[in-house]
Coordinates of C-alpha atoms and ligand atoms in Angstrom, one line a residue:
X121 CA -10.9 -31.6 -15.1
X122 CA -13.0 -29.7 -17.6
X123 CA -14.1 -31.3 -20.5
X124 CA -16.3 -29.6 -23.4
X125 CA -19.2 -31.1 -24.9
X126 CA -20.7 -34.2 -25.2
X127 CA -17.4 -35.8 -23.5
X128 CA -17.6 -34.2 -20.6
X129 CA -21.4 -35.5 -19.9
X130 CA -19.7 -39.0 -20.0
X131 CA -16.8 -38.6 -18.2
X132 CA -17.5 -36.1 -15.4
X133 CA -20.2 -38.0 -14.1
X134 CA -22.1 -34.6 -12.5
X135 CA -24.9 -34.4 -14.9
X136 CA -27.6 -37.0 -15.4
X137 CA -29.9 -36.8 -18.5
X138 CA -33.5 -37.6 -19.0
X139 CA -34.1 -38.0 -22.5
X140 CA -34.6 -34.8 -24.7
X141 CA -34.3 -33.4 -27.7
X142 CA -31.1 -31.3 -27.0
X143 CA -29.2 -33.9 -24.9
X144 CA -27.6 -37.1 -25.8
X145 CA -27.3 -39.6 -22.6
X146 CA -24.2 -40.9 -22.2
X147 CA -23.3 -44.0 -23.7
X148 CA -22.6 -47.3 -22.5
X149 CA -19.3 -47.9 -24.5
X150 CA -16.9 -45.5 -22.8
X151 CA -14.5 -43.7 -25.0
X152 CA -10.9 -43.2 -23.7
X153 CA -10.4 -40.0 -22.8
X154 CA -8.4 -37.5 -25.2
X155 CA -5.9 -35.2 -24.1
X156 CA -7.6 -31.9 -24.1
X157 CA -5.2 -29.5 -26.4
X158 CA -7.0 -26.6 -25.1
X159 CA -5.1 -27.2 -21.8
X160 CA -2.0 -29.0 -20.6
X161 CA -0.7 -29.9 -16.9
X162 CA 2.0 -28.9 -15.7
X163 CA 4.0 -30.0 -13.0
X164 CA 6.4 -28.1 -10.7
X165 CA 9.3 -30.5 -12.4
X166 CA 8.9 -29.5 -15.3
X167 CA 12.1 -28.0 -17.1
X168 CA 11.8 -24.5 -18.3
X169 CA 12.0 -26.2 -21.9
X170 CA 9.7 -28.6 -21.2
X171 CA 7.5 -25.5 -20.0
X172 CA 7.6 -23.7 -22.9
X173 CA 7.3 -27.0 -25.5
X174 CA 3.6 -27.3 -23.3
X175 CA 2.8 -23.3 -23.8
X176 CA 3.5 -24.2 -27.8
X177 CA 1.4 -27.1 -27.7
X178 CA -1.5 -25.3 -26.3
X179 CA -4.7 -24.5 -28.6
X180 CA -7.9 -22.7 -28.9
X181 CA -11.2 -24.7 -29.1
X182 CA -13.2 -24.3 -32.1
X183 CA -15.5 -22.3 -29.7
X184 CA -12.5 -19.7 -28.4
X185 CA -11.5 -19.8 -32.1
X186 CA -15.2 -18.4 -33.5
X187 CA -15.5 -15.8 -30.1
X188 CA -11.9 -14.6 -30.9
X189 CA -13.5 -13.4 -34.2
X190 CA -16.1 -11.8 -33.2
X191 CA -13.2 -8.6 -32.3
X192 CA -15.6 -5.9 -31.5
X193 CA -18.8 -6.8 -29.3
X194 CA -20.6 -5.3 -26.7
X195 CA -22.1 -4.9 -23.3
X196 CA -25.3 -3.7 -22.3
X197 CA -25.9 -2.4 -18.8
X198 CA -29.5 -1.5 -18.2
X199 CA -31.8 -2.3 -14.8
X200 CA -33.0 -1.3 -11.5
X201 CA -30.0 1.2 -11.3
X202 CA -30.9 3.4 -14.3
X203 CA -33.5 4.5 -12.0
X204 CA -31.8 4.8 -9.1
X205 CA -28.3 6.3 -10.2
X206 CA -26.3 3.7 -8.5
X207 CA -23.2 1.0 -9.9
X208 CA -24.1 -1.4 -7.5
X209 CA -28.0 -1.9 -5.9
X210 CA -28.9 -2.8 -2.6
X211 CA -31.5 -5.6 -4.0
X212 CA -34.1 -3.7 -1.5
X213 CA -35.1 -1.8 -4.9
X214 CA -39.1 -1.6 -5.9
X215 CA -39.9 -3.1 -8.8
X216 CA -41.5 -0.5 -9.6
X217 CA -38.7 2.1 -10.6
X218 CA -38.4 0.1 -13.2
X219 CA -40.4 2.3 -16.3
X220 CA -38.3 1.8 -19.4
X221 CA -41.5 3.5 -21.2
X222 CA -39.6 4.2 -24.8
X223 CA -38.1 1.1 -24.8
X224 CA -37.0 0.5 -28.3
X225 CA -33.9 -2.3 -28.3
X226 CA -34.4 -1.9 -32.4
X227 CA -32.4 1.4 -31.8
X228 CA -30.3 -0.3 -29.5
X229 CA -29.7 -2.8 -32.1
X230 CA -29.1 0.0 -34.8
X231 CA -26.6 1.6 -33.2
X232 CA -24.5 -1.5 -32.4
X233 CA -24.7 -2.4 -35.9
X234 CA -24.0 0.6 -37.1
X235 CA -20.5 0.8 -34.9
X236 CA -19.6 -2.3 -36.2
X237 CA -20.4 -4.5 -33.1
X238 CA -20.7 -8.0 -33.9
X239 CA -22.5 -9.7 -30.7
X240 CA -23.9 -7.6 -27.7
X241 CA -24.5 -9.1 -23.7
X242 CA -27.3 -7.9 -22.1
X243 CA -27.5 -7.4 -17.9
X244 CA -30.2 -9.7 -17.6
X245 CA -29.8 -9.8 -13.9
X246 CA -27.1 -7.5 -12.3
X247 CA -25.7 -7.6 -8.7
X248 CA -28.1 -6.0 -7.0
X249 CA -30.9 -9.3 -8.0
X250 CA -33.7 -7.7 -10.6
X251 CA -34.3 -9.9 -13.6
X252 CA -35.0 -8.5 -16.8
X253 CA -37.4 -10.9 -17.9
X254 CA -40.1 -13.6 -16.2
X255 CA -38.6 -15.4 -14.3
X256 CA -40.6 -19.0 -12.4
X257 CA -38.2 -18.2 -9.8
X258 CA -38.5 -14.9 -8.1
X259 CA -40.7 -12.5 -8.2
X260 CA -38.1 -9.6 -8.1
X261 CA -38.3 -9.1 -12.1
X262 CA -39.9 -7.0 -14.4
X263 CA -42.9 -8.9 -13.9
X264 CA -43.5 -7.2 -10.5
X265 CA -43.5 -3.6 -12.1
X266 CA -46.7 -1.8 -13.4
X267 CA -44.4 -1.1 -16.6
X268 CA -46.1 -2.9 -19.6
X269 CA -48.8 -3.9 -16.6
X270 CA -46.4 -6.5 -15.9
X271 CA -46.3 -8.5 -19.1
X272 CA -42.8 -6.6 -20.4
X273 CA -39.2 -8.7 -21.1
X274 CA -36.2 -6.8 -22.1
X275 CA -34.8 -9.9 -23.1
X276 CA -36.8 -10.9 -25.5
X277 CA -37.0 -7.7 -26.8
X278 CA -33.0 -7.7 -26.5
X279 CA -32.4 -10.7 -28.1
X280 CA -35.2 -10.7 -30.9
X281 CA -33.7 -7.0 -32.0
X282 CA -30.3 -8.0 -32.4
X283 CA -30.8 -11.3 -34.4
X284 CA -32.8 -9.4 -36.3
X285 CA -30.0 -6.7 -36.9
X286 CA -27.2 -9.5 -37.3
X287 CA -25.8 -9.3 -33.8
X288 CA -25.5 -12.3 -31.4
X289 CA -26.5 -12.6 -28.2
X290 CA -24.9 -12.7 -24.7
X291 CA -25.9 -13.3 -21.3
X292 CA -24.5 -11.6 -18.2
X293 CA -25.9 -13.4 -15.1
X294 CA -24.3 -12.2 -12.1
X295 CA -23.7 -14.5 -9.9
X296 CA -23.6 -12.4 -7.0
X297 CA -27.6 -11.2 -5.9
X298 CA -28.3 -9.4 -3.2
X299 CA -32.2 -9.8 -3.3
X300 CA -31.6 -13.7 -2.9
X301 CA -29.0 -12.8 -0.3
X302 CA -31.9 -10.2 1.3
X303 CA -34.3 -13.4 1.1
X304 CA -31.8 -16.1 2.6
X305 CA -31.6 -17.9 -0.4
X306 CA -28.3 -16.9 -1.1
X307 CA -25.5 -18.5 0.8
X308 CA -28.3 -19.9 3.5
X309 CA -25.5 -22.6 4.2
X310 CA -27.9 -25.4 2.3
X311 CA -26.4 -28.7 1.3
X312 CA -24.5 -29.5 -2.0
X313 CA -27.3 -32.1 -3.4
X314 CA -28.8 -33.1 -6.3
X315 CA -31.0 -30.9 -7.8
X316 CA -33.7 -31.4 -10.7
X317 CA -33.4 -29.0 -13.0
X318 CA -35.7 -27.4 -14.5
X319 CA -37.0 -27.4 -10.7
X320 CA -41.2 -27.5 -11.3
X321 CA -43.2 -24.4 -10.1
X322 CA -46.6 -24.7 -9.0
X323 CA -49.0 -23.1 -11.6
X324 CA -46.0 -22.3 -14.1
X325 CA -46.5 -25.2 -16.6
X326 CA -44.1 -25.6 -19.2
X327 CA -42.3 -28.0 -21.4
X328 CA -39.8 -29.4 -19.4
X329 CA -37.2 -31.7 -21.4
X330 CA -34.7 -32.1 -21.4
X331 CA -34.4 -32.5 -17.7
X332 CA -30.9 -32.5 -15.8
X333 CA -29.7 -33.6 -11.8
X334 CA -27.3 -31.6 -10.9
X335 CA -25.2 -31.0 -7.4
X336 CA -26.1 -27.5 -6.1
X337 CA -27.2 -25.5 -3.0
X338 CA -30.9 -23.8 -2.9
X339 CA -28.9 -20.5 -4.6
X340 CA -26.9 -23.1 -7.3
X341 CA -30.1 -24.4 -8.0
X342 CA -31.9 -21.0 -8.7
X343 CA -29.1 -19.8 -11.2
X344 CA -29.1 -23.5 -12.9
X345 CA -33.0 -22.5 -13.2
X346 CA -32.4 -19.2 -14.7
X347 CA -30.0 -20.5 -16.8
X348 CA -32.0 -23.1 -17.9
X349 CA -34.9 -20.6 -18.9
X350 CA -32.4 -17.9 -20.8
X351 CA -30.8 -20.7 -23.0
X352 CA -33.8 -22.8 -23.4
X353 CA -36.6 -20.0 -23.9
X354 CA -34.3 -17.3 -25.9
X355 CA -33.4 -18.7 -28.9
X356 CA -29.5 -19.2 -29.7
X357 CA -26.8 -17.7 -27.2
X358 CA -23.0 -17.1 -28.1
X359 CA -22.0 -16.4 -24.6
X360 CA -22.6 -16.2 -21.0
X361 CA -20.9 -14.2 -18.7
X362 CA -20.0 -14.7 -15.1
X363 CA -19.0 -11.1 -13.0
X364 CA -16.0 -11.6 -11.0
X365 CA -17.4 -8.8 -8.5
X366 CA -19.9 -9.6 -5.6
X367 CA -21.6 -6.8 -5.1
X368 CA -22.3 -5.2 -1.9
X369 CA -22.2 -8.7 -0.4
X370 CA -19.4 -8.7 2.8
X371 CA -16.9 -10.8 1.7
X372 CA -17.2 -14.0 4.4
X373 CA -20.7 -14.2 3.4
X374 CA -19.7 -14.9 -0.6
X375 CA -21.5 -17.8 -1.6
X376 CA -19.2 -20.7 -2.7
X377 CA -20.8 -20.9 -6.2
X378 CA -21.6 -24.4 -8.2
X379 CA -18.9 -23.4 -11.2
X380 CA -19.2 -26.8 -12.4
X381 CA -22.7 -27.6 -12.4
X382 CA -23.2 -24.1 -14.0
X383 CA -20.8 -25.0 -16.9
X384 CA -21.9 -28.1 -17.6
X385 CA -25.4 -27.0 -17.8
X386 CA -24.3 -24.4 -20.3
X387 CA -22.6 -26.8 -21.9
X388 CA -25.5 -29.1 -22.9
X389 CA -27.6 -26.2 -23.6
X390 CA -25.6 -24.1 -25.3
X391 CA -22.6 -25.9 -26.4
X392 CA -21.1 -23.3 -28.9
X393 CA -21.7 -20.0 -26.1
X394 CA -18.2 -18.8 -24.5
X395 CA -18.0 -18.9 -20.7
X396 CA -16.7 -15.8 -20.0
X397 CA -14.6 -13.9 -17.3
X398 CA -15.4 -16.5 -14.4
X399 CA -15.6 -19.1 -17.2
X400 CA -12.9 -21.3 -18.8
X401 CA -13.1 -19.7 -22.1
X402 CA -12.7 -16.3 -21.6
X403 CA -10.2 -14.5 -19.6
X404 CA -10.9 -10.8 -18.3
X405 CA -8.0 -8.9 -19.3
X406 CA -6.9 -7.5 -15.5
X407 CA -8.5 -3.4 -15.5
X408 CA -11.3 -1.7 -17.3
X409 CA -9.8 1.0 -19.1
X410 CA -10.4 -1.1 -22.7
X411 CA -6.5 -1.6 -22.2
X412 CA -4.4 -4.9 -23.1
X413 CA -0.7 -5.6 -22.1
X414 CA 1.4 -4.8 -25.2
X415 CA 2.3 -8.7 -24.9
X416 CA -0.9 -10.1 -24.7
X417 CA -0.8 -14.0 -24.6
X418 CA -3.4 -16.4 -24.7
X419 CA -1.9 -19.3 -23.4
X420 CA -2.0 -18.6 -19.6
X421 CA -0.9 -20.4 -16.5
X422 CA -3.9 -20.9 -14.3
X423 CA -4.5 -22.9 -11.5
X424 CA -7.5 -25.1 -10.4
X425 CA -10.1 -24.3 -7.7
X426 CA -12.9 -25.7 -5.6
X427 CA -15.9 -26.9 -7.7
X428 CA -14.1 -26.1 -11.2
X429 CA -13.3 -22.8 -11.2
X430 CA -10.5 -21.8 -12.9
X431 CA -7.9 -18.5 -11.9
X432 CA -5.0 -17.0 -13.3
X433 CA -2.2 -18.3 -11.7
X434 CA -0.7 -15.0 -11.0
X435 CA -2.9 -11.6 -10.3
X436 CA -5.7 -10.9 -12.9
X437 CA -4.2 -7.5 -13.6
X438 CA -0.1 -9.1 -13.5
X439 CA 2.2 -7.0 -16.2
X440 CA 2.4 -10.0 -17.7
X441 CA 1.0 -13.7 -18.1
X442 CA 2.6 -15.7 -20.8
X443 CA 6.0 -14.4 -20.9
X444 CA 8.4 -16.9 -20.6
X445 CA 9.3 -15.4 -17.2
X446 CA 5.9 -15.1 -16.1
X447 CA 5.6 -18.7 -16.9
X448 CA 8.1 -19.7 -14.6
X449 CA 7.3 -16.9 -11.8
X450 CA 3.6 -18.9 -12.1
X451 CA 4.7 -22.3 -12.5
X452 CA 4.8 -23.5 -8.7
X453 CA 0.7 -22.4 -8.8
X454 CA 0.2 -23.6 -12.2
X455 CA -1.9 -26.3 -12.6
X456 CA -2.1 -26.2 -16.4
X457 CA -1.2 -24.0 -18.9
X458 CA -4.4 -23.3 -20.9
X459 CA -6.1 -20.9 -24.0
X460 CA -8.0 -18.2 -22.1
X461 CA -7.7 -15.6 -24.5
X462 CA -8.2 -11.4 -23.1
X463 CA -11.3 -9.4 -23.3
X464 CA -11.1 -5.8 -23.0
X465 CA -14.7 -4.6 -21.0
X466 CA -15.0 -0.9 -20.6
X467 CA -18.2 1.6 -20.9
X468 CA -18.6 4.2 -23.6
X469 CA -19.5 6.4 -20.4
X470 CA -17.6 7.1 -17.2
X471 CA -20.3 4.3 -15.5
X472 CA -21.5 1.4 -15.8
X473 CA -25.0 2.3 -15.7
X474 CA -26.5 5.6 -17.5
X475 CA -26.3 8.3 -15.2
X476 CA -27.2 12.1 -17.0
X477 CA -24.4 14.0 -16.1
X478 CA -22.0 11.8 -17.5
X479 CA -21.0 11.9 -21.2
X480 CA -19.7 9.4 -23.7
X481 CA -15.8 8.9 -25.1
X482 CA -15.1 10.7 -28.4
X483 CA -14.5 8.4 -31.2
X484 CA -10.9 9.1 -31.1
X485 CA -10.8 7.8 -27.3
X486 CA -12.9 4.7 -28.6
X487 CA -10.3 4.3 -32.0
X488 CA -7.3 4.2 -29.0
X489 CA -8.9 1.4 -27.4
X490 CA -9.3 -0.4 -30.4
X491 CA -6.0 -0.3 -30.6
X492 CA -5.2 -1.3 -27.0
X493 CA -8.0 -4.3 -27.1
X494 CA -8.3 -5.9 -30.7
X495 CA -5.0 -4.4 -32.1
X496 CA -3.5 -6.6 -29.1
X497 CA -4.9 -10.0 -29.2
X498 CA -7.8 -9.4 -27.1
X499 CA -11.5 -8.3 -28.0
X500 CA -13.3 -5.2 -27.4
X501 CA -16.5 -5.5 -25.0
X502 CA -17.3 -1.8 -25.3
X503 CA -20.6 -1.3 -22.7
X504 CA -23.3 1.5 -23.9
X505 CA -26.1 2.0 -21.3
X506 CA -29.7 3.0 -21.8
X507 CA -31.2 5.6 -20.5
X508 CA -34.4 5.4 -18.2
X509 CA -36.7 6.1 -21.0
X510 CA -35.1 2.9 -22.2
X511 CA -33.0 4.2 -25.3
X512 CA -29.3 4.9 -26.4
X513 CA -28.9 8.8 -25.8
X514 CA -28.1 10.1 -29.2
X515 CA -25.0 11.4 -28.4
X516 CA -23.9 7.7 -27.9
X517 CA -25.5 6.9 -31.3
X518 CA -23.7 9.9 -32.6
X519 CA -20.3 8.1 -30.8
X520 CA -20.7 4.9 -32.3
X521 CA -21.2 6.0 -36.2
X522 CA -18.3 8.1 -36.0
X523 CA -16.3 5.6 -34.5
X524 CA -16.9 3.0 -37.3
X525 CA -16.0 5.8 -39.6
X526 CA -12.9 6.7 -37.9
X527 CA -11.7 2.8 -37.7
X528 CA -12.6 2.7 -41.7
X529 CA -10.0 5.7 -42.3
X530 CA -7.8 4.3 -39.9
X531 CA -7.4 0.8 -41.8
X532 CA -8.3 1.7 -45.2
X533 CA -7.9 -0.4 -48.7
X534 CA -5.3 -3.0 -47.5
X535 CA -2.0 -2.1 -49.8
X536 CA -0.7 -5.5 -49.3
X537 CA -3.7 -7.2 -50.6
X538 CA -2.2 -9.8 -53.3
X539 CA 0.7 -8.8 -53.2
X540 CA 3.6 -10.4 -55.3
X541 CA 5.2 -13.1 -52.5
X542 CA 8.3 -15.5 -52.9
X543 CA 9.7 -18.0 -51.0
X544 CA 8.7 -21.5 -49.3
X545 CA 5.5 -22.0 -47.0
X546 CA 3.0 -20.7 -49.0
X547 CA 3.5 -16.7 -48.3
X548 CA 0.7 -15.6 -50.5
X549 CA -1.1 -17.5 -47.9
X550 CA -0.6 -14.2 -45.3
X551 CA -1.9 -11.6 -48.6
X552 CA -5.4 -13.4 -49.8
X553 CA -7.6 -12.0 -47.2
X554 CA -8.5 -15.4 -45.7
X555 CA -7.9 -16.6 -42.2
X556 CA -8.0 -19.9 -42.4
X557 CA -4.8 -19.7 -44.7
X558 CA -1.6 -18.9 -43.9
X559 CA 2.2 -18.6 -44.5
X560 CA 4.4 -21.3 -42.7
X561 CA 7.6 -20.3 -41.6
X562 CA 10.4 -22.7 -42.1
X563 CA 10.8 -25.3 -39.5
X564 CA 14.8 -24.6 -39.5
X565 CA 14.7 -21.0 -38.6
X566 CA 12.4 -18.2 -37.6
X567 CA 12.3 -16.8 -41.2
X568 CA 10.9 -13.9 -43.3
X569 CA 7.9 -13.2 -45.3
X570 CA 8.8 -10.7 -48.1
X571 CA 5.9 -8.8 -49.9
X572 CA 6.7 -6.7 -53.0
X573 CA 3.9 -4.2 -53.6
X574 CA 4.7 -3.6 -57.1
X575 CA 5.4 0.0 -56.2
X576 CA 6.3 2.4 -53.8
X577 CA 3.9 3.1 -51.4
X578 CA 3.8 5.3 -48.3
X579 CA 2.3 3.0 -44.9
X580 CA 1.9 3.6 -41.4
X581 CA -0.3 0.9 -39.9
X582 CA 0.6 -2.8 -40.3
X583 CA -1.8 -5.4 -39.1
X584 CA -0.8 -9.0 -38.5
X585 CA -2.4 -12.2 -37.2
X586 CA -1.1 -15.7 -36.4
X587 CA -3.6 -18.7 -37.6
X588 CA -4.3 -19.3 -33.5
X589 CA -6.0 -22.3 -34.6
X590 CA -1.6 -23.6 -34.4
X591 CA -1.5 -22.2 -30.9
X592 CA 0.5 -18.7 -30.2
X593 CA 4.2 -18.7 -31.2
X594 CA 5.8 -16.0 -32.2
X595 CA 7.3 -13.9 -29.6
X596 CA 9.3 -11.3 -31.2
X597 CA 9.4 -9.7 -34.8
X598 CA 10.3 -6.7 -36.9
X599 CA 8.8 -5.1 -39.9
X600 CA 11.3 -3.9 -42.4
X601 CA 11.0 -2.0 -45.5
X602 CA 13.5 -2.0 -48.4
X603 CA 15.8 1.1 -49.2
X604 CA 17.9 0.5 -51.8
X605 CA 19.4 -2.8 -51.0
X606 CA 19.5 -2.7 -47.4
X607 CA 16.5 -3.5 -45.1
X608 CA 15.7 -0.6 -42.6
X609 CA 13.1 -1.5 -39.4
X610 CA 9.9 0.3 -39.3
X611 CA 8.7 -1.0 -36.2
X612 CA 8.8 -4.0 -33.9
X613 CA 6.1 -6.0 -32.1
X614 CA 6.5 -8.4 -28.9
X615 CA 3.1 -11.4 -29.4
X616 CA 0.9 -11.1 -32.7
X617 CA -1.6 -13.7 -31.5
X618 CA -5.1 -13.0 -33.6
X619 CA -4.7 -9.8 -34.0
X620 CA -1.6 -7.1 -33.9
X621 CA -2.2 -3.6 -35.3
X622 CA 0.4 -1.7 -35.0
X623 CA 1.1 2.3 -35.7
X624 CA 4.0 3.9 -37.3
X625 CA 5.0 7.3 -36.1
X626 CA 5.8 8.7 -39.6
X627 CA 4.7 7.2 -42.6
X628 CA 7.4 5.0 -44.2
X629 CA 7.3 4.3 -48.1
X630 CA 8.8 0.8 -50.2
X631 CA 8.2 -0.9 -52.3
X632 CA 9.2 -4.2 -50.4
X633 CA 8.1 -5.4 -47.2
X634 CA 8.8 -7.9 -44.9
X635 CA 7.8 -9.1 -41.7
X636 CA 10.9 -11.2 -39.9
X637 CA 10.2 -13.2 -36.9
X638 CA 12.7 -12.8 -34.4
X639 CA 11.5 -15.6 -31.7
X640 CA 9.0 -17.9 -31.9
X641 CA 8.1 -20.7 -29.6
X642 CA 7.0 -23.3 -33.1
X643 CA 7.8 -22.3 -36.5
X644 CA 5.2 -19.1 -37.6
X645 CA 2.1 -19.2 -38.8
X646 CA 0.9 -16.0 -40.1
X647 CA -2.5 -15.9 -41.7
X648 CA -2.5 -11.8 -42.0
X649 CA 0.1 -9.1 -42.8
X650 CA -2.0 -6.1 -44.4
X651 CA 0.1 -2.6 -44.8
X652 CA -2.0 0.6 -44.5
X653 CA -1.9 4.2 -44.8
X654 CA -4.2 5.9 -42.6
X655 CA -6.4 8.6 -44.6
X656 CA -6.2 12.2 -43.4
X657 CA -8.7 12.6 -40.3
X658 CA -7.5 9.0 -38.6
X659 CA -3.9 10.7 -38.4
X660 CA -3.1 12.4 -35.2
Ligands
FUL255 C1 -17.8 -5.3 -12.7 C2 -19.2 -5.0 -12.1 O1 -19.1 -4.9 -10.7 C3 -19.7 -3.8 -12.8 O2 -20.9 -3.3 -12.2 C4 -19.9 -4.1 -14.2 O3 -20.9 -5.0 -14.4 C5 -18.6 -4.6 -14.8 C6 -18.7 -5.1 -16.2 O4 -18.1 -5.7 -14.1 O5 -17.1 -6.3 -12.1

């Protein structure tokens, strides 16, 4: 089982300390073991109801909670294949391609801040092997190429630019290399056996606490190395993430990867970064077209495999995951039912990588897949590649202002903002602006939260969120508006989860709203309900 934090040092027994200033050893007094809310067995007894009560009790951890927040972040795809036009490198690539000689990540950072992006990832080492920064433990990195006579690192230009513009940072790693594999370090067959990490390099002195053993083949070993050096020599990181692809690498020859000693790692190093994709906190939403499923869950059936991995326990890209009926189509491979909330990766361009004939989405296409990502529980990981001079094109730049500007006419002053509320459960609670508050549905029925604007107004785009830090339990609701005395529906929604935006096909005016849950697995617990009316260029 995986367990977060310091717990898990204790309990799991992989990871030995030597004493350091970021780890605690594990202490002698054993603490029983609490029931990880974040995920919950399930057996292939269980009752359909008993399902479902386990899918309600399900939460986020405080981790998941703080990533889910983040809404719109992105990804930054930049390496040996800027220079060479291809997705995926052979790992035979010279070094020396590698000229980023305008590199400026300040613009980078500019431009991501200016489109609103909260964190962004950087490709510090992509499929094809070639690491963007120093690394002890090959010599297939930046180091190797003449560019900035081999004293350059996009990382820590990466990282320094965005802390310095507000944005966090992210790792990708990829755990599939074809360099190592070119070099017969990856999947050479070596043992599973302990490992010191960091693993001491002749002539590459450096402070070396706090020290770990960890089980992990000769390839295990140099990604817990690289690991160690991102999250120890960076500064802070918010999340690392771990490609489900392989590369160019024949699929018998896949190396079977040390999940666990890789999380746990990241866990003492980094305790508050999200593991993402081939990680246990963050689930990759099944296509990369920036699309959720209208009914996007975050409580998931997944099943457990070799070395701690964790998969969906249907397809990645299923029609559905959380459904009741996808539960029980699931349940005979469930293992447990846990938060592993969508993200939503796709490139501003039609590749991964720059290539020059290609040309970015219009803000428009961007606003839609807003829309499809955070306006359906998920989170937008929207990639935007630099060229080979090593800067955003500014036609990208140009993208990404315009799209911030586009989302700001698109949700405008929120017309439910304080509105007058009545009724039990707090409902102002949903109308203050604040997510940690919200309005608690009755425990007897689904119920209703009523808003009265104070005046007609004319709306057509609602935005709701559940307080996830309850779990996710509403399944079904309408939004109604008063005419006269009766209540007319405006539009419906399947899951809210953090974040529901949905679009009215002709503005509707009231003066009273109301949002009645139809199903819901526990009584509601809505934290948002914000009525808009889009301003003139937003509407189609
Ligand atoms: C995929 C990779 O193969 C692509 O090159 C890219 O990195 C994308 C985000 O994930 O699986």
């Amino acid at each position: 089982m995986f367990v977060t934090g310091a717990a898990a040092t204790a309990s799991t027994g992989l990871l030995s300390y030597a004493p350091g200033a970021h780890a605690r050893p594990p202490t002698a007094t054993a603490r029983p073991l609490r029931a990880d809310p974040s995920r919950i067995p399930v057996s292939p007894d269980d009752s359909p109801a008993q399902l479902l009560a386990k899918a309600a009790r399900v939460r986020p951890t405080e981790r998941q909670v703080a990533w889910q927040r983040l809404e719109r972040t992105a990804f930054v795809h930049f390496g040996v294949n800027t220079y060479t036009g291809l997705e995926w490198g052979t790992g035979e690539e010279d070094p020396e391609i590698f000229q980023p000689h305008e590199l400026d990540t300040d613009q980078w950072a500019r431009a991501l801040r200016d489109g609103g992006f909260t964190l962004a990832v950087l490709t510090v080492k992509h499929h094809d092997g070639f690491v963007l920064y120093p690394s002890r433990y090959t010599g297939h990195s930046v180091s190797a190429s003449s560019w900035r006579s081999g004293q350059g690192d996009v990382l820590r230009a990466f990282a320094d630019s965005m802390r310095r513009h507000g944005l966090r940072v992210g790792i990708y790693l990829s755990p599939a290399d074809q360099n190592q594999y070119l070099h017969g370090v990856y999947a050479n067959e070596s043992a599973r056996s302990p490992r010191q990490i960091p693993t001491p390099v002749e002539g590459r002195r450096r402070p070396a606490d706090p020290r770990f053993t960890l089980p992990a083949t000769d390839y295990g070993a140099y990604m817990l190395n690289q690991l160690y050096e991102v999250l120890t020599e960076y500064g802070h990181v918010d999340e690392v993430w771990f490609d489900g692809a392989q590369g160019n690498i024949p699929e018998g020859e896949v190396e079977p990867y040390d999940w666990d000693s890789w999380y746990e790692l990241i866990r003492a190093l980094a305790p508050g970064a999200a593991i993402a994709v081939s990680g246990p906190d963050v689930r990759w939403v099944g296509n990369e077209d920036g699309h959720a499923r209208e009914s996007e869950w975050s409580v998931i059936p997944v099943g457990r495999r070799a070395r701690g991995r964790t998969d969906c326990a249907l397809a990645p890209d299923a029609p559905e995951h959380g459904s009741r009926q996808a539960l029980l189509k699931a349940q005979p491979d469930t293992d447990y039912l846990q938060w592993w909330p969508a993200e939503c990766d796709v490139s501003i361009r039609p590749g991964w990588f720059h290539h020059d004939d290609e040309q970015p989405k219009s803000a428009e296409e961007l606003t839609d897949i807003y829309l499809k990502s955070v306006g359906r529980n998920a989170v937008l990981l929207l990639n935007t590649p630099p060229d080979q001079r090593g800067l955003l094109p500014d036609a990208d730049v140009r993208t990404l202002r315009e799209f911030r500007d586009r989302l700001r006419r698109e949700l405008p002053e929120d017309l439910a903002r304080d509105a007058r509320t009545t009724g039990p459960g707090h409902p102002e609670r949903a109308v203050d602006g604040d997510p940690d508050t919200a309005w608690s549905a009755p425990p007897s029925g689904p119920g209703a939260l009523t808003l009265d604007l104070g005046s007609a107004r004319e709306v057509d785009r609602i935005r709701l969120a559940e307080d996830i830090r309850q779990g996710q339990r509403v399944v079904r609701a309408v939004l109604e508006a008063r005419d006269g005395e009766s209540w007319v529906a405006a539009a419906e929604t399947g899951t809210i989860g953090a974040s529901r935006i949905l679009t009215l096909p002709e503005p509707a005016t009231a003066r009273h709203w109301r949002l009645r849950i139809v199903e819901s697995r526990q009584p509601a617990r809505i934290s948002e309900f914000g009525l808009y009316r889009a301003q003139p260029a937003a509407r189609a």
